[in-house]
CSV table of C-alpha atoms in Angstrom, one decimal:
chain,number,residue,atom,x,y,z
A,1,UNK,CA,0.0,0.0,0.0
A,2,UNK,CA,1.3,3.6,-0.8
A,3,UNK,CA,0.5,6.9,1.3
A,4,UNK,CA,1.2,9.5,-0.9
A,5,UNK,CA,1.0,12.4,1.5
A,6,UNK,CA,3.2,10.9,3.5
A,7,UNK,CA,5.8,9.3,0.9
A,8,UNK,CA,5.0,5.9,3.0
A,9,UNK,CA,4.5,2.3,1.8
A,10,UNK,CA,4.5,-1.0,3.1
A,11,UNK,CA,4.4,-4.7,0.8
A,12,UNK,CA,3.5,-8.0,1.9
A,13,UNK,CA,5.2,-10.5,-0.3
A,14,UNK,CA,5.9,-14.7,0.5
A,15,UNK,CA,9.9,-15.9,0.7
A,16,UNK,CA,9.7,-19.5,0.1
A,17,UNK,CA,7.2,-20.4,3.1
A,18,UNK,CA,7.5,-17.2,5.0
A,19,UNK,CA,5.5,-14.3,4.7
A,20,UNK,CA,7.5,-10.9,4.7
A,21,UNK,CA,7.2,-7.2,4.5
A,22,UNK,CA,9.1,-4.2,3.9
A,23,UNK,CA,7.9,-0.3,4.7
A,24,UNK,CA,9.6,2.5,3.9
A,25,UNK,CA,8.6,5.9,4.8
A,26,UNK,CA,7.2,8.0,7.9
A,27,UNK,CA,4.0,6.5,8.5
A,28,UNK,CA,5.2,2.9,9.4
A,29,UNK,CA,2.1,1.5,7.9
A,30,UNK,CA,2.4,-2.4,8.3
A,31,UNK,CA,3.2,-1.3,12.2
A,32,UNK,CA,-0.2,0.6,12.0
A,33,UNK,CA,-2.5,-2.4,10.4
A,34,UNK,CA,-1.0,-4.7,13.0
A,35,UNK,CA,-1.5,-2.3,15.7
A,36,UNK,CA,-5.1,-2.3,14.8
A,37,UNK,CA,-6.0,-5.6,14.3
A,38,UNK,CA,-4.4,-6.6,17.3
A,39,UNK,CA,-7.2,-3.7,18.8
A,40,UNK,CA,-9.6,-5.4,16.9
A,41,UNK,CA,-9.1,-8.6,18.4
A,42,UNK,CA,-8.5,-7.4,22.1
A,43,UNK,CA,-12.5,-5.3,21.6
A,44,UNK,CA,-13.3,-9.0,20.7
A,45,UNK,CA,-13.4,-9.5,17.2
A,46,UNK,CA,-16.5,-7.6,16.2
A,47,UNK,CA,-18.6,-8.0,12.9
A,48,UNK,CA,-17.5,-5.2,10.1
A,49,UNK,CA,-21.2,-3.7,10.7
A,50,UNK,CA,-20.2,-2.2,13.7
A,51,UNK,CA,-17.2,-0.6,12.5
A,52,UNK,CA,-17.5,2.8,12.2
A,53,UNK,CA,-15.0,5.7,10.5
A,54,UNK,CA,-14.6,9.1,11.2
A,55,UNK,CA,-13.1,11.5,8.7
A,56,UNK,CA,-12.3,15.1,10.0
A,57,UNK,CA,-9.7,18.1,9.8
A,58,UNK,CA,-8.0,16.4,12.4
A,59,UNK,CA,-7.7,13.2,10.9
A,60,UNK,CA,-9.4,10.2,10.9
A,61,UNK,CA,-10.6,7.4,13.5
A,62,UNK,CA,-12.0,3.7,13.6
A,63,UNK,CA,-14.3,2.8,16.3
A,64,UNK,CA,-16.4,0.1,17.3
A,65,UNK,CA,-20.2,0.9,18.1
């Protein structure tokens, strides 16, 4: 994935059986998916339908409802 504000960019690629992935950039966005995910799981795995996305001047934010 590419972030073009920020010049950042991560790839997820498989090495023989391994899975791997490289980032480059400010935004260390591989770091940031498995941040949330690992969020998602600890809030207990809910359904997509209860996701919900805020988009602002400030930026944006997922929460759970």
């Amino acid at each position: 994935m590419i972030d073009v504000d920020t010049e950042s960019w991560a790839v997820v690629f498989q090495d023989g059986g391994r899975w791997m992935v490289r980032q480059r950039g400010v935004g260390r966005r591989w770091d940031q998916i498995t941040e949330r995910v690992t969020q998602w799981q600890t809030d207990g795995s809910p359904p997509a339908d209860r996701m919900r996305l805020y988009v602002g001047p400030g930026g944006q934010r997922l929460s759970w409802t």
